[in-house]
mmCIF file of C-alpha atoms in Angstrom:
data_model
loop_
_atom_site.group_PDB
_atom_site.id
_atom_site.type_symbol
_atom_site.label_atom_id
_atom_site.label_comp_id
_atom_site.label_asym_id
_atom_site.label_seq_id
_atom_site.Cartn_x
_atom_site.Cartn_y
_atom_site.Cartn_z
ATOM 1 C CA ASP V 1128 4.604 6.167 -29.310
ATOM 2 C CA ASN V 1129 2.502 9.220 -28.430
ATOM 3 C CA LEU V 1130 0.201 7.243 -26.136
ATOM 4 C CA PRO V 1131 -0.854 9.814 -23.501
ATOM 5 C CA GLY V 1132 -2.705 7.441 -21.203
ATOM 6 C CA ILE V 1133 -4.349 4.113 -20.499
ATOM 7 C CA CYS V 1134 -8.119 4.288 -20.203
ATOM 8 C CA THR V 1135 -10.395 2.334 -17.875
ATOM 9 C CA ALA V 1136 -9.759 -1.433 -18.074
ATOM 10 C CA ALA V 1137 -7.894 -0.932 -21.377
ATOM 11 C CA PHE V 1138 -5.426 -3.788 -20.829
ATOM 12 C CA ARG V 1139 -7.392 -5.794 -18.300
ATOM 13 C CA GLY V 1140 -6.691 -9.502 -18.577
ATOM 14 C CA THR V 1141 -3.918 -9.156 -21.163
ATOM 15 C CA GLY V 1142 -0.602 -11.057 -21.188
ATOM 16 C CA PHE V 1143 1.990 -8.479 -20.157
ATOM 17 C CA ARG V 1144 4.834 -9.838 -18.038
ATOM 18 C CA THR V 1145 6.484 -6.523 -17.161
ATOM 19 C CA VAL V 1146 5.331 -2.896 -17.201
ATOM 20 C CA ASP V 1147 7.892 -0.087 -16.888
ATOM 21 C CA PHE V 1148 6.512 3.432 -17.075
ATOM 22 C CA SER V 1149 10.053 4.856 -17.034
ATOM 23 C CA ASP V 1150 11.341 2.837 -20.004
ATOM 24 C CA GLY V 1151 9.405 2.995 -23.255
ATOM 25 C CA LEU V 1152 6.207 4.296 -21.681
ATOM 26 C CA GLU V 1153 7.509 7.719 -20.628
ATOM 27 C CA GLU V 1154 4.792 9.614 -22.496
ATOM 28 C CA ILE V 1155 1.973 8.051 -20.486
ATOM 29 C CA GLU V 1156 0.535 10.609 -18.078
ATOM 30 C CA PHE V 1157 -2.432 8.748 -16.625
ATOM 31 C CA VAL V 1158 -3.885 5.281 -16.054
ATOM 32 C CA GLY V 1159 -7.591 4.766 -15.478
ATOM 33 C CA PRO V 1160 -9.188 2.348 -12.994
ATOM 34 C CA TYR V 1161 -8.583 -1.355 -13.693
ATOM 35 C CA GLY V 1162 -6.237 -0.277 -16.496
ATOM 36 C CA LEU V 1163 -3.867 -3.216 -15.905
ATOM 37 C CA ALA V 1164 -6.019 -5.426 -13.695
ATOM 38 C CA SER V 1165 -6.225 -9.226 -13.751
ATOM 39 C CA LEU V 1166 -2.906 -9.735 -15.544
ATOM 40 C CA SER V 1167 -2.159 -13.358 -14.721
ATOM 41 C CA GLN V 1168 1.371 -13.265 -16.166
ATOM 42 C CA LEU V 1169 2.461 -9.884 -14.814
ATOM 43 C CA GLN V 1170 5.551 -10.206 -12.618
ATOM 44 C CA SER V 1171 6.956 -6.694 -12.185
ATOM 45 C CA VAL V 1172 5.980 -3.024 -12.476
ATOM 46 C CA THR V 1173 8.149 0.101 -12.356
ATOM 47 C CA ILE V 1174 6.422 3.353 -11.428
ATOM 48 C CA PRO V 1175 7.772 6.940 -11.574
ATOM 49 C CA ASN V 1176 6.111 9.838 -9.778
ATOM 50 C CA ASP V 1177 4.720 11.582 -12.875
ATOM 51 C CA VAL V 1178 1.936 9.143 -13.761
ATOM 52 C CA GLU V 1179 -1.559 9.714 -12.357
ATOM 53 C CA PHE V 1180 -3.477 6.585 -11.372
ATOM 54 C CA TYR V 1181 -7.081 7.660 -11.396
ATOM 55 C CA PRO V 1182 -9.793 6.131 -9.197
ATOM 56 C CA ALA V 1183 -13.252 5.317 -10.437
ATOM 57 C CA ASP V 1184 -15.956 7.963 -10.179
ATOM 58 C CA THR V 1185 -16.753 9.157 -6.670
ATOM 59 C CA GLY V 1186 -18.495 6.442 -4.700
ATOM 60 C CA LYS V 1187 -17.500 3.659 -7.084
ATOM 61 C CA GLY V 1188 -14.187 2.610 -5.590
ATOM 62 C CA GLY V 1189 -10.507 3.315 -6.067
ATOM 63 C CA ALA V 1190 -8.012 2.899 -8.865
ATOM 64 C CA ARG V 1191 -7.605 -0.901 -8.550
ATOM 65 C CA THR V 1192 -5.010 -0.538 -11.298
ATOM 66 C CA PHE V 1193 -3.411 -3.946 -10.806
ATOM 67 C CA THR V 1194 -6.051 -5.747 -8.756
ATOM 68 C CA GLY V 1195 -6.575 -9.445 -9.189
ATOM 69 C CA GLY V 1196 -3.332 -10.146 -11.040
ATOM 70 C CA GLU V 1197 -0.220 -12.125 -10.162
ATOM 71 C CA LEU V 1198 2.089 -9.134 -9.723
ATOM 72 C CA GLU V 1199 5.098 -10.011 -7.559
ATOM 73 C CA THR V 1200 7.444 -6.995 -7.541
ATOM 74 C CA VAL V 1201 6.884 -3.231 -7.616
ATOM 75 C CA THR V 1202 9.712 -0.745 -8.091
ATOM 76 C CA ILE V 1203 9.096 2.879 -7.100
ATOM 77 C CA ALA V 1204 11.513 4.743 -9.353
ATOM 78 C CA SER V 1205 11.124 8.373 -8.270
ATOM 79 C CA PRO V 1206 10.992 10.318 -4.983
ATOM 80 C CA GLY V 1207 7.683 11.903 -4.055
ATOM 81 C CA THR V 1208 5.497 9.064 -5.305
ATOM 82 C CA THR V 1209 1.918 8.623 -4.085
ATOM 83 C CA ILE V 1210 0.370 5.154 -4.126
ATOM 84 C CA ALA V 1211 -3.195 5.723 -5.282
ATOM 85 C CA VAL V 1212 -6.355 4.551 -3.507
ATOM 86 C CA GLU V 1213 -6.740 0.757 -3.925
ATOM 87 C CA MET V 1214 -3.914 0.732 -6.468
ATOM 88 C CA PHE V 1215 -2.645 -2.742 -5.474
ATOM 89 C CA TYR V 1216 -5.866 -3.930 -3.868
ATOM 90 C CA ASN V 1217 -6.060 -7.719 -3.612
ATOM 91 C CA CYS V 1218 -2.643 -8.298 -5.195
ATOM 92 C CA GLY V 1219 -2.031 -11.408 -3.141
ATOM 93 C CA SER V 1220 1.187 -12.338 -4.972
ATOM 94 C CA LEU V 1221 2.842 -8.974 -4.334
ATOM 95 C CA THR V 1222 5.737 -9.677 -1.965
ATOM 96 C CA THR V 1223 8.397 -7.084 -2.822
ATOM 97 C CA ILE V 1224 8.518 -3.285 -3.021
ATOM 98 C CA ASN V 1225 11.808 -1.850 -4.245
ATOM 99 C CA GLY V 1226 12.360 1.852 -3.633
ATOM 100 C CA ALA V 1227 9.882 2.166 -0.768
ATOM 101 C CA GLU V 1228 11.985 5.125 0.397
ATOM 102 C CA ASN V 1229 10.551 7.031 -2.581
ATOM 103 C CA ILE V 1230 6.941 6.767 -1.343
ATOM 104 C CA THR V 1231 5.510 9.809 0.438
ATOM 105 C CA GLU V 1232 1.823 8.875 0.637
ATOM 106 C CA ILE V 1233 -0.154 5.628 0.617
ATOM 107 C CA GLY V 1234 -3.822 5.911 -0.273
ATOM 108 C CA GLN V 1235 -6.786 4.146 1.300
ATOM 109 C CA SER V 1236 -6.699 0.359 0.847
ATOM 110 C CA ALA V 1237 -3.695 0.717 -1.478
ATOM 111 C CA PHE V 1238 -2.060 -2.558 -0.384
ATOM 112 C CA SER V 1239 -5.107 -4.211 1.156
ATOM 113 C CA GLY V 1240 -4.941 -7.962 0.681
ATOM 114 C CA SER V 1241 -1.398 -7.943 -0.692
ATOM 115 C CA GLY V 1242 1.287 -10.518 0.114
ATOM 116 C CA LEU V 1243 3.962 -8.235 1.585
ATOM 117 C CA THR V 1244 5.958 -9.808 4.420
ATOM 118 C CA SER V 1245 7.487 -6.527 5.618
ATOM 119 C CA PHE V 1246 7.265 -2.820 4.928
ATOM 120 C CA SER V 1247 9.981 -0.277 5.683
ATOM 121 C CA SER V 1248 10.074 3.359 4.584
ATOM 122 C CA GLU V 1249 11.599 6.481 6.115
ATOM 123 C CA SER V 1250 9.863 8.778 3.613
ATOM 124 C CA VAL V 1251 6.155 7.974 4.018
ATOM 125 C CA LYS V 1252 4.262 10.877 5.605
ATOM 126 C CA LYS V 1253 0.660 9.739 5.265
ATOM 127 C CA ILE V 1254 -0.981 6.302 5.340
ATOM 128 C CA GLY V 1255 -4.677 6.135 4.478
ATOM 129 C CA GLN V 1256 -7.439 4.097 6.083
ATOM 130 C CA TYR V 1257 -7.220 0.334 5.547
ATOM 131 C CA ALA V 1258 -3.981 0.799 3.565
ATOM 132 C CA PHE V 1259 -2.644 -2.652 4.529
ATOM 133 C CA LEU V 1260 -5.895 -4.233 5.713
ATOM 134 C CA ASN V 1261 -5.869 -8.051 5.761
ATOM 135 C CA ASN V 1262 -2.254 -8.222 4.660
ATOM 136 C CA THR V 1263 -1.923 -11.527 6.461
ATOM 137 C CA SER V 1264 1.777 -12.081 5.655
ATOM 138 C CA LEU V 1265 3.006 -8.728 6.973
ATOM 139 C CA ALA V 1266 5.287 -9.507 9.928
ATOM 140 C CA SER V 1267 7.194 -6.252 10.488
ATOM 141 C CA LEU V 1268 6.613 -2.541 9.982
ATOM 142 C CA THR V 1269 9.206 0.265 10.091
ATOM 143 C CA LEU V 1270 8.249 3.887 9.484
ATOM 144 C CA GLY V 1271 10.121 7.182 9.711
ATOM 145 C CA ALA V 1272 8.640 10.582 10.559
ATOM 146 C CA VAL V 1273 5.116 9.638 9.490
ATOM 147 C CA GLU V 1274 2.512 12.336 10.193
ATOM 148 C CA GLU V 1275 -0.759 10.466 9.741
ATOM 149 C CA ILE V 1276 -1.971 6.864 9.973
ATOM 150 C CA GLY V 1277 -5.584 6.122 9.148
ATOM 151 C CA GLY V 1278 -8.005 3.913 11.051
ATOM 152 C CA GLY V 1279 -7.816 0.226 10.225
ATOM 153 C CA ALA V 1280 -4.583 0.761 8.289
ATOM 154 C CA PHE V 1281 -3.088 -2.469 9.636
ATOM 155 C CA GLY V 1282 -6.224 -4.278 10.749
ATOM 156 C CA GLY V 1283 -6.307 -7.969 9.949
ATOM 157 C CA CYS V 1284 -2.500 -8.171 9.685
ATOM 158 C CA SER V 1285 -2.495 -11.474 11.511
ATOM 159 C CA ALA V 1286 1.292 -11.972 11.342
ATOM 160 C CA LEU V 1287 2.324 -8.445 12.391
ATOM 161 C CA LYS V 1288 4.440 -8.712 15.521
ATOM 162 C CA THR V 1289 7.066 -5.955 15.242
ATOM 163 C CA VAL V 1290 6.290 -2.245 14.790
ATOM 164 C CA ASP V 1291 8.944 0.489 14.906
ATOM 165 C CA ILE V 1292 7.811 4.064 14.173
ATOM 166 C CA GLU V 1293 9.832 7.276 14.491
ATOM 167 C CA GLY V 1294 6.672 9.350 14.136
ATOM 168 C CA SER V 1295 6.232 13.107 14.468
ATOM 169 C CA ALA V 1296 4.995 15.549 17.093
ATOM 170 C CA GLY V 1297 1.523 15.786 15.582
ATOM 171 C CA LEU V 1298 1.028 12.076 14.973
ATOM 172 C CA ASN V 1299 -2.027 10.679 16.729
ATOM 173 C CA ILE V 1300 -2.439 7.009 15.900
ATOM 174 C CA PRO V 1301 -6.121 6.006 16.045
ATOM 175 C CA ASN V 1302 -7.108 3.145 18.317
ATOM 176 C CA THR V 1303 -8.261 1.112 15.317
ATOM 177 C CA ALA V 1304 -5.032 1.493 13.325
ATOM 178 C CA PHE V 1305 -3.885 -2.021 14.182
ATOM 179 C CA GLY V 1306 -7.346 -3.574 14.194
ATOM 180 C CA THR V 1307 -9.910 -4.127 16.884
ATOM 181 C CA SER V 1308 -10.860 -6.923 19.210
ATOM 182 C CA GLY V 1309 -14.385 -7.399 20.444
ATOM 183 C CA SER V 1310 -17.549 -9.420 20.246
ATOM 184 C CA SER V 1311 -18.345 -8.381 16.667
ATOM 185 C CA THR V 1312 -14.859 -7.698 15.282
ATOM 186 C CA ASP V 1313 -11.591 -9.468 15.956
ATOM 187 C CA ASN V 1314 -8.881 -8.467 13.520
ATOM 188 C CA ALA V 1315 -6.285 -7.024 15.881
ATOM 189 C CA ALA V 1316 -2.646 -7.537 14.928
ATOM 190 C CA PRO V 1317 -0.771 -9.798 17.404
ATOM 191 C CA ILE V 1318 1.924 -7.185 18.106
ATOM 192 C CA GLU V 1319 4.727 -8.233 20.456
ATOM 193 C CA SER V 1320 7.100 -5.284 20.063
ATOM 194 C CA PHE V 1321 5.792 -1.723 19.551
ATOM 195 C CA LYS V 1322 8.092 1.325 19.489
ATOM 196 C CA LEU V 1323 6.992 4.928 18.902
ATOM 197 C CA GLU V 1324 9.494 7.761 19.352
ATOM 198 C CA ASN V 1325 7.213 10.751 18.660
ATOM 199 C CA GLY V 1326 3.464 11.173 18.736
ATOM 200 C CA THR V 1327 0.530 9.591 20.540
ATOM 201 C CA PRO V 1328 0.188 5.803 20.424
ATOM 202 C CA PRO V 1329 -3.144 4.040 20.094
ATOM 203 C CA THR V 1330 -4.981 2.574 23.039
ATOM 204 C CA PHE V 1331 -4.495 -1.046 22.172
ATOM 205 C CA THR V 1332 -7.292 -3.577 22.296
ATOM 206 C CA THR V 1333 -7.227 -6.332 24.906
ATOM 207 C CA LYS V 1334 -5.890 -8.782 22.350
ATOM 208 C CA VAL V 1335 -2.897 -6.604 21.455
ATOM 209 C CA LYS V 1336 -2.156 -5.696 25.070
ATOM 210 C CA SER V 1337 -1.910 -9.330 26.010
ATOM 211 C CA THR V 1338 0.908 -9.913 23.519
ATOM 212 C CA LEU V 1339 3.026 -6.814 24.157
ATOM 213 C CA LYS V 1340 6.374 -7.356 25.806
#
């Protein structure tokens, strides 16, 4: 009781199997970088929207709250939730997000290197740079009225074939959003079906163009 927060790397490498910030941990207001990283037995996490996940000091990386562990399932319990910078970075076992409709913003590299096979959310408005970079299992993407997608957000998603975005009038998807293809870099997603209702699509690389139907 009366635990206001989890400091930097406080529970790193411990044996928790589940973490639920909305049941028994309601008083926690913040979690520092690497606070719950490298938990080899962690299976599930439940996150409300009133917990701050702090990044490291400027220039030293993101939150990396759960990085390096065996986390499989994340439940987003409250509307208006922001996924912090690098929050689930390199969580290769993460395959399921429950309550994705409660996410409004995804920070830079938040799910980079995760094991998600699909992502669908009507509520996300902003996706940061490299948010899903090298998510090699991601096969489909569905977004609602998203307003911003950062460069490299889906680069290296080598299984991504289906993209369906409602978008918004001011959305301008950068050319690098789905990776690039060239002599020095080749991490373009092999997209076969791309739909955008509103906004400006990217100019796809040669590799992506060759697979579009």
